[in-house]
XYZ file of C-alpha atoms in Angstrom:
544
model
C -12.896 -36.718 112.686
C -9.765 -34.292 112.008
C -10.765 -31.204 108.877
C -8.004 -33.039 106.536
C -10.215 -36.192 106.820
C -13.456 -34.392 106.278
C -12.132 -33.161 103.095
C -10.830 -36.037 101.932
C -14.317 -37.762 102.984
C -16.269 -34.985 100.455
C -13.967 -35.552 97.757
C -15.051 -39.094 97.719
C -18.827 -38.938 98.019
C -18.332 -35.811 95.126
C -16.077 -38.509 93.155
C -18.722 -40.946 93.357
C -22.103 -38.722 92.854
C -23.179 -39.404 89.219
C -22.497 -36.479 86.837
C -24.819 -33.996 86.168
C -27.956 -35.065 83.607
C -29.342 -31.780 81.833
C -31.556 -31.729 78.297
C -32.026 -28.853 76.753
C -33.939 -27.710 73.924
C -33.624 -25.338 71.132
C -34.899 -23.955 67.859
C -32.707 -23.230 64.813
C -32.707 -20.880 62.062
C -34.722 -23.061 59.667
C -37.647 -23.996 63.039
C -36.344 -27.318 63.208
C -36.323 -28.506 66.624
C -32.820 -29.943 68.232
C -32.160 -31.539 71.917
C -28.600 -31.133 73.916
C -28.275 -33.635 75.429
C -25.613 -32.940 78.929
C -24.088 -35.540 80.760
C -21.180 -34.267 83.155
C -19.073 -31.636 80.886
C -19.416 -33.439 77.675
C -23.185 -32.723 75.422
C -24.369 -33.478 72.057
C -26.716 -32.370 69.609
C -29.957 -34.387 68.457
C -32.333 -33.285 65.531
C -36.173 -34.056 65.794
C -35.261 -36.998 63.063
C -33.084 -38.817 65.360
C -36.458 -39.219 68.122
C -38.170 -41.524 66.474
C -36.660 -44.913 66.875
C -36.320 -44.697 70.083
C -33.393 -47.411 70.448
C -31.480 -46.392 68.232
C -30.791 -42.518 70.686
C -29.210 -43.674 72.913
C -26.246 -45.031 70.022
C -25.816 -41.769 68.633
C -24.972 -40.324 71.841
C -22.375 -42.519 72.341
C -20.975 -41.527 68.625
C -21.529 -37.658 69.107
C -18.821 -38.377 72.477
C -21.804 -39.066 74.767
C -22.362 -42.155 76.069
C -25.671 -43.432 79.414
C -25.508 -46.779 80.087
C -27.140 -46.674 83.031
C -31.123 -47.291 82.942
C -31.407 -45.082 85.383
C -30.013 -42.634 83.617
C -31.679 -43.570 80.044
C -35.370 -43.639 81.704
C -34.406 -40.143 82.943
C -33.250 -38.717 79.092
C -36.388 -40.526 76.981
C -38.597 -38.799 80.111
C -36.989 -35.288 79.369
C -36.906 -35.472 75.518
C -40.648 -36.101 76.215
C -41.364 -33.243 78.129
C -39.272 -30.739 76.014
C -41.620 -27.979 75.641
C -39.424 -24.883 75.635
C -37.129 -24.486 72.267
C -35.423 -20.494 71.878
C -34.302 -19.935 68.796
C -29.785 -20.585 68.619
C -28.166 -21.064 65.305
C -27.097 -24.704 65.019
C -24.545 -25.795 62.339
C -25.627 -29.442 60.879
C -22.590 -29.784 58.629
C -19.120 -27.908 58.778
C -18.980 -24.490 56.758
C -21.060 -20.903 56.634
C -24.562 -20.737 58.554
C -26.190 -17.260 59.936
C -23.548 -15.412 59.381
C -21.015 -17.666 61.238
C -18.376 -20.584 60.274
C -18.044 -24.003 61.848
C -14.576 -26.263 60.491
C -14.981 -30.385 60.940
C -13.499 -30.357 63.848
C -16.371 -28.590 65.736
C -14.001 -24.959 66.322
C -16.993 -22.165 65.026
C -16.179 -18.625 64.177
C -18.343 -15.999 64.932
C -18.193 -11.810 64.545
C -17.353 -10.163 67.927
C -20.543 -9.759 69.794
C -22.724 -12.210 68.406
C -23.310 -15.652 70.815
C -21.827 -18.322 68.838
C -23.776 -21.465 66.733
C -23.548 -25.041 68.356
C -22.088 -28.122 67.053
C -24.162 -30.615 66.029
C -21.939 -32.723 63.480
C -19.832 -35.260 64.632
C -16.607 -33.533 65.306
C -13.275 -34.534 63.364
C -10.881 -33.808 65.882
C -7.682 -33.703 64.307
C -9.024 -32.382 60.950
C -8.377 -28.981 61.423
C -6.347 -28.668 64.104
C -3.816 -26.057 64.492
C 0.364 -26.410 66.091
C 2.265 -23.053 65.500
C 2.380 -19.548 65.274
C 1.087 -17.699 62.209
C 3.959 -15.653 62.173
C 6.183 -18.621 61.640
C 3.689 -20.275 59.057
C 5.036 -17.417 57.729
C 8.334 -16.897 57.556
C 8.921 -20.963 57.619
C 6.399 -21.777 54.637
C 4.918 -18.759 53.178
C 6.968 -16.900 52.361
C 9.488 -19.527 50.385
C 7.110 -19.925 48.034
C 7.522 -15.687 46.501
C 8.145 -16.069 43.228
C 7.426 -20.389 42.675
C 3.737 -19.672 40.899
C 1.946 -22.432 41.024
C 2.697 -23.361 44.574
C 1.900 -20.380 45.546
C -1.515 -21.248 43.484
C -2.677 -23.798 45.356
C -1.824 -21.871 49.008
C -4.368 -19.537 47.530
C -6.846 -21.809 45.748
C -7.411 -22.841 49.665
C -8.311 -19.634 51.164
C -10.934 -19.700 47.853
C -12.817 -22.693 49.167
C -14.879 -20.381 52.266
C -15.298 -17.269 49.855
C -16.906 -19.748 46.648
C -20.058 -19.551 48.212
C -20.102 -15.254 48.523
C -18.874 -15.268 44.895
C -21.635 -16.231 42.779
C -20.451 -18.902 40.862
C -22.095 -22.084 39.928
C -19.792 -24.387 40.304
C -17.500 -25.995 42.766
C -13.861 -25.673 41.545
C -11.261 -28.207 40.591
C -8.079 -28.503 40.152
C -5.592 -31.339 38.852
C -2.102 -30.791 39.368
C -0.223 -33.819 37.040
C 2.846 -34.479 35.910
C 5.780 -37.379 37.075
C 6.870 -38.539 40.272
C 9.400 -36.883 42.198
C 8.569 -32.689 40.677
C 6.671 -31.157 43.781
C 2.789 -32.744 43.270
C 3.043 -34.119 46.702
C 4.805 -30.938 48.677
C 2.167 -28.999 46.913
C -0.874 -30.018 47.964
C 0.896 -30.593 52.049
C 1.347 -27.300 51.546
C -2.303 -25.810 50.675
C -3.481 -28.842 52.401
C -0.768 -26.491 55.520
C -3.107 -23.732 55.460
C -5.985 -25.284 57.195
C -4.784 -28.627 59.316
C -2.002 -31.256 59.852
C -0.381 -31.651 56.583
C 3.006 -34.076 56.750
C 0.731 -37.013 58.801
C -0.293 -39.066 55.871
C -4.473 -40.069 56.332
C -4.586 -38.717 60.009
C -3.676 -35.271 58.590
C -6.279 -32.174 55.928
C -5.043 -34.825 52.977
C -7.520 -37.416 51.625
C -6.927 -40.845 48.868
C -8.408 -42.057 46.055
C -8.472 -45.442 48.248
C -11.720 -44.725 48.705
C -14.620 -46.136 46.883
C -17.473 -43.416 44.705
C -19.786 -43.299 47.879
C -16.576 -42.757 50.860
C -15.818 -39.336 48.190
C -19.124 -37.966 48.248
C -19.486 -38.991 52.526
C -16.672 -36.494 52.895
C -17.871 -33.775 50.886
C -19.305 -32.954 53.769
C -16.455 -32.471 56.098
C -15.018 -30.507 53.420
C -18.405 -27.906 52.957
C -16.962 -24.679 52.384
C -13.385 -25.589 52.955
C -10.992 -27.155 50.479
C -11.236 -30.969 49.800
C -7.786 -32.270 48.961
C -7.879 -36.084 47.530
C -4.370 -37.543 46.296
C -3.591 -40.014 44.151
C -5.642 -39.899 41.741
C -3.827 -43.609 40.444
C -5.515 -45.334 43.179
C -9.074 -44.266 42.561
C -10.589 -47.758 40.819
C -7.550 -49.731 40.866
C -7.468 -52.285 38.648
C -10.291 -51.768 36.834
C -10.509 -50.947 32.510
C -9.522 -48.601 30.732
C -12.831 -47.363 29.801
C -13.760 -47.915 33.279
C -11.628 -45.775 34.663
C -12.120 -42.928 31.949
C -16.243 -43.166 33.525
C -15.008 -42.937 37.240
C -13.154 -39.768 36.506
C -15.670 -38.389 33.870
C -18.269 -39.127 36.904
C -16.034 -37.613 39.692
C -15.095 -34.993 37.941
C -19.088 -33.646 37.424
C -19.895 -34.597 40.432
C -17.174 -32.676 42.650
C -18.426 -29.954 40.278
C -22.297 -29.972 41.135
C -20.984 -30.728 44.452
C -24.415 -32.911 45.373
C -24.639 -36.231 46.712
C -26.912 -38.391 45.088
C -30.727 -39.057 45.797
C -31.047 -42.062 48.041
C -34.424 -44.250 49.269
C -33.851 -42.993 52.868
C -33.125 -39.469 52.735
C -35.741 -36.757 50.516
C -33.483 -34.144 50.200
C -29.850 -34.641 48.300
C -27.366 -32.088 49.647
C -25.490 -29.843 48.484
C -21.681 -28.404 49.529
C -19.353 -25.687 48.584
C -16.068 -26.391 47.946
C -12.790 -26.158 46.076
C -11.859 -30.276 44.726
C -7.655 -30.354 44.360
C -6.065 -33.876 43.029
C -3.123 -35.263 41.652
C -2.511 -37.394 39.295
C 0.690 -39.076 36.779
C -1.403 -39.220 33.669
C -3.821 -35.428 32.993
C -7.204 -35.870 32.794
C -7.563 -34.805 29.139
C -5.202 -37.901 28.683
C -7.235 -40.214 29.569
C -10.549 -38.996 28.675
C -9.128 -38.582 24.750
C -11.044 -41.514 24.001
C -14.687 -40.274 25.056
C -17.388 -37.958 23.024
C -15.592 -34.694 21.874
C -18.146 -32.342 24.301
C -18.914 -35.274 26.955
C -14.756 -34.371 28.012
C -14.685 -31.109 27.402
C -17.163 -30.546 30.107
C -15.702 -32.615 32.426
C -11.723 -31.149 31.781
C -13.693 -27.654 31.997
C -14.780 -28.500 35.678
C -11.863 -30.688 36.123
C -9.127 -28.471 35.537
C -4.727 -29.813 34.270
C -2.300 -27.868 35.549
C 0.660 -30.092 34.556
C 4.103 -29.556 35.877
C 6.761 -28.328 34.312
C 9.522 -30.740 33.094
C 13.026 -30.771 34.566
C 14.024 -30.468 37.996
C 11.856 -27.596 39.166
C 9.354 -29.163 38.836
C 6.622 -27.263 40.017
C 8.881 -24.068 41.458
C 10.716 -21.961 39.763
C 13.857 -20.624 40.128
C 15.950 -22.421 43.089
C 16.013 -20.013 45.355
C 19.547 -19.152 47.936
C 21.141 -20.141 50.133
C 19.615 -23.951 48.763
C 22.185 -26.448 46.967
C 19.369 -27.604 45.385
C 15.540 -28.397 44.955
C 15.494 -31.385 47.374
C 16.835 -29.259 50.155
C 14.465 -26.722 49.668
C 11.346 -28.784 49.556
C 12.688 -30.223 52.851
C 13.015 -27.359 54.236
C 9.434 -26.664 53.460
C 8.156 -29.837 55.070
C 10.752 -29.283 58.426
C 7.902 -26.006 58.208
C 4.856 -27.930 57.449
C 5.764 -30.350 60.116
C 5.460 -27.732 62.811
C 3.405 -24.915 61.367
C -0.152 -26.073 60.161
C -3.864 -24.438 60.510
C -3.158 -20.785 61.743
C -3.129 -19.542 58.436
C -6.655 -21.400 57.492
C -7.554 -19.496 61.638
C -6.603 -16.127 60.719
C -8.423 -15.534 57.738
C -11.909 -16.832 58.294
C -11.879 -14.916 61.212
C -11.535 -11.859 58.626
C -14.281 -13.518 56.705
C -16.550 -13.661 59.221
C -15.653 -9.859 60.064
C -15.866 -8.896 56.697
C -18.942 -10.302 55.564
C -20.881 -9.267 59.409
C -19.446 -5.931 58.132
C -20.819 -5.049 55.499
C -21.614 -8.500 53.442
C -22.710 -6.682 49.682
C -19.969 -4.224 49.891
C -17.509 -7.769 50.021
C -18.952 -9.934 47.369
C -18.964 -6.788 45.197
C -15.057 -6.856 45.447
C -15.735 -10.077 44.970
C -17.158 -10.115 41.546
C -14.458 -6.964 40.907
C -12.000 -8.967 41.665
C -13.241 -11.656 39.054
C -13.820 -9.590 36.272
C -10.429 -7.660 36.880
C -9.207 -11.581 35.526
C -10.919 -12.683 32.941
C -10.068 -9.110 31.460
C -6.328 -9.446 32.133
C -6.705 -13.204 30.372
C -8.953 -11.375 27.266
C -12.206 -13.683 28.291
C -15.585 -11.547 27.532
C -19.222 -13.326 28.579
C -20.140 -14.689 25.451
C -19.184 -18.176 25.721
C -20.694 -19.855 28.898
C -17.520 -23.055 28.852
C -14.456 -20.502 28.901
C -15.868 -17.768 31.450
C -16.363 -20.405 33.790
C -13.242 -21.792 33.966
C -11.731 -17.854 33.745
C -13.986 -17.253 36.575
C -12.573 -19.685 38.720
C -9.244 -18.934 38.572
C -10.261 -15.280 39.453
C -11.659 -16.700 42.444
C -8.511 -17.922 43.370
C -7.108 -14.425 42.544
C -10.271 -12.695 44.318
C -9.057 -14.843 47.251
C -5.434 -13.956 47.331
C -5.824 -10.660 47.403
C -7.892 -10.071 50.328
C -5.828 -12.878 52.395
C -3.077 -10.912 51.704
C -4.449 -7.608 52.660
C -5.434 -9.093 55.624
C -1.736 -9.956 56.256
C -2.665 -13.683 56.091
C -0.061 -14.248 52.929
C 3.148 -12.397 52.353
C 3.173 -8.986 50.647
C 5.460 -10.784 48.098
C 2.631 -12.905 46.604
C 1.941 -11.823 43.590
C -1.698 -12.988 42.674
C -2.391 -12.095 40.034
C 0.844 -13.047 37.839
C 0.701 -16.772 39.285
C -3.561 -16.636 38.765
C -2.314 -16.051 35.047
C 0.644 -18.662 34.918
C -2.107 -21.504 36.512
C -4.478 -20.432 33.542
C -2.092 -20.106 31.097
C -0.899 -23.265 31.614
C -4.388 -25.202 31.421
C -4.934 -23.159 28.327
C -2.008 -24.584 27.066
C -3.270 -27.933 26.664
C -6.653 -26.964 26.572
C -8.182 -24.862 23.438
C -9.983 -21.744 24.819
C -13.616 -22.685 22.900
C -14.752 -18.540 22.383
C -13.797 -17.261 18.514
C -10.255 -15.969 17.499
C -12.504 -12.598 17.311
C -14.606 -12.364 20.613
C -10.922 -12.831 21.939
C -9.329 -9.487 20.379
C -12.624 -7.804 20.866
C -11.865 -8.404 24.718
C -8.404 -7.911 24.043
C -9.706 -4.444 22.130
C -11.611 -3.556 25.518
C -9.117 -3.232 27.486
C -8.617 -0.289 29.710
C -5.237 -0.476 29.380
C -4.897 -0.706 25.730
C -3.981 2.223 24.037
C -4.697 3.232 21.047
C -2.343 4.434 18.589
C -2.609 7.216 16.589
C 1.193 7.146 14.288
C 1.488 11.022 13.322
C 1.700 11.551 17.084
C 3.381 8.750 19.127
C 3.070 8.514 22.577
C 6.647 8.611 24.376
C 6.688 4.971 26.634
C 8.835 3.288 29.036
C 9.411 -0.683 28.786
C 7.179 -0.820 31.652
C 4.627 1.754 30.441
C 4.765 -0.756 27.059
C 4.257 -3.773 29.833
C 1.717 -2.554 31.559
C -0.386 -1.277 28.285
C -0.249 -5.170 27.017
C -2.324 -3.957 24.128
C -2.232 -1.570 20.751
C -5.034 -0.713 18.462
C -2.754 1.348 15.690
C -3.607 1.324 11.608
C -1.580 -0.701 9.774
C -1.618 0.206 5.714
C -5.421 1.415 6.450
C -6.760 -1.248 8.506
C -7.314 -1.098 12.449
C -5.223 -4.302 13.929
C -4.557 -5.259 17.377
C -0.810 -4.648 18.474
C 0.345 -7.251 21.479
C 3.723 -6.951 23.594
C 5.801 -10.392 23.355
C 4.898 -11.127 27.022
C 0.971 -9.752 27.045
C 0.521 -11.673 23.914
C 2.056 -15.098 25.222
C -0.444 -14.955 28.476
C -3.889 -14.161 26.025
C -2.386 -16.827 23.301
C -0.916 -20.475 25.485
C -2.882 -22.204 23.065
C -1.152 -20.555 20.062
C -0.317 -23.821 18.970
C -3.568 -25.181 18.463
C -4.738 -21.989 17.092
C -2.488 -21.326 13.831
C -3.702 -24.202 12.189
C -7.609 -22.495 12.253
C -8.832 -20.610 9.192
C -10.240 -18.321 11.824
C -6.812 -17.852 12.874
C -5.120 -17.800 9.360
C -7.972 -14.635 8.351
C -6.895 -12.637 10.967
C -3.209 -13.012 11.841
C -0.814 -9.895 10.245
C 2.368 -11.583 12.268
C 4.975 -12.301 9.932
C 5.601 -12.883 6.004
C 3.423 -16.053 5.391
C 0.784 -14.567 8.407
C 1.378 -17.658 10.405
C 4.514 -16.103 13.212
C 4.275 -14.954 16.393
C 4.966 -11.257 15.809
C 6.111 -8.362 13.191
C 8.565 -4.957 13.742
C 5.847 -2.210 14.449
C 6.378 1.091 15.534
C 3.835 2.481 18.505
C 5.807 5.508 20.145
C 7.725 8.247 19.351
C 11.247 7.408 21.287
C 11.887 3.600 19.314
C 12.001 2.715 16.232
C 10.572 -0.086 15.941
C 9.115 -3.179 18.977
C 8.478 -6.220 17.838
C 4.568 -7.056 19.091
C 2.425 -9.312 18.040
C 0.213 -8.195 14.930
C -3.712 -9.229 14.185
C -6.509 -7.421 12.167
C -9.480 -5.975 14.106
C -12.446 -8.053 13.402
C -15.254 -6.113 12.338
């Protein structure tokens, strides 16, 4: 036999040889036992509870990618499972998201700090869910950078990065945002932009976005695959399709509470309810507050606070701002974005998770402190004190999005041109324009007065201020006719009081407003700087 024939014979013999079968044991971070079954290159993990019904073991292994069909192999697996007595400690992911300072996405990729051993993935993965394509630099160039100045899409892209940060934020519930308005105004494009951070954005049901064409039980199961990640559900009009108005109202009410809680329902065969953190984002033609109009006021308010509606502005621009140079119309602009998303996706979240995991490993306490500081800074910026739990909860959700945007921009995940505070404030004001604050006007005025930027003015010694310095201060305390008054620039006043129309009909507003001769206007002329005779300012009497 020639040398070549000898090699061919060995190759054929190796090809016919059955793949090697191995079984290992591990104890996870909670002390529970796991069994790794490896057949050739394929492997899967079994939890100790899955060994109770021996007949189902091989069905579970098949579902996880390891098919064992030879009777001898099955017998060998069962024998090795029974004989195993060595269970070294190992980090095990039984679902996507955070575990032991590491992060696993739904596609099974593990992000671990440098120099540490990566944890093992035990859950059934979805390879396409968090797939990546292209390069992050190209995603920035083709997708993210063209969005600078378009505040609503910017906010939703930032919200994607808020999801992995949520666990460390101190928030007690999952934030939820609904983008509502007529069709053809950029709702679906915005959802795709958000999805492009994490996975395929243009592949329909095979991509990152899910739809409401699911039962409530199926939506609950989807929570698991979106743990610590953005949970995007398009087309709310498909939810409970064909149901009555009352039925739709109850379904969306239950949906908003379920998403905020992130917990599965208790079941007979599941002792423990599961808790999942995520950012929920939906789209709809009709806003939630219209659907909930016939519900009890307190219940409707609670549901709306948990799923905040951001309305798509009227007009050709829709969700976008001024049309960028080089485009003839908004359709051409969105087509360019969609072409970019088809070729560039998933890389932004991958880079973000590497940076976030490293920052958490290096100084978790410091990272949490920075997140809290930025959330608090946002609350101060929009004039929210901690006196009303509902208003605080809403403001903190937007503050978290702001904090995540700043972190992503600092790490180079988002472009430098992303004005994170402006985007968060814009969408917060959009929500408040349709849903008034519950915090009293007096408390809001006190919170604005307590801002570090607010200036106290002595009319006998007026400061010299440029227009930019006026806008940076935003608010001024000054006595008018012997009464301490709070004055706000027009731009800052619009930000602080997006619910102006709802406010001006209240008795509290009539008692405190000092704008105009009838106390119902938006402003009055008053002097707060030496270099200008008068400025037009919102004016309120400071409450005692």
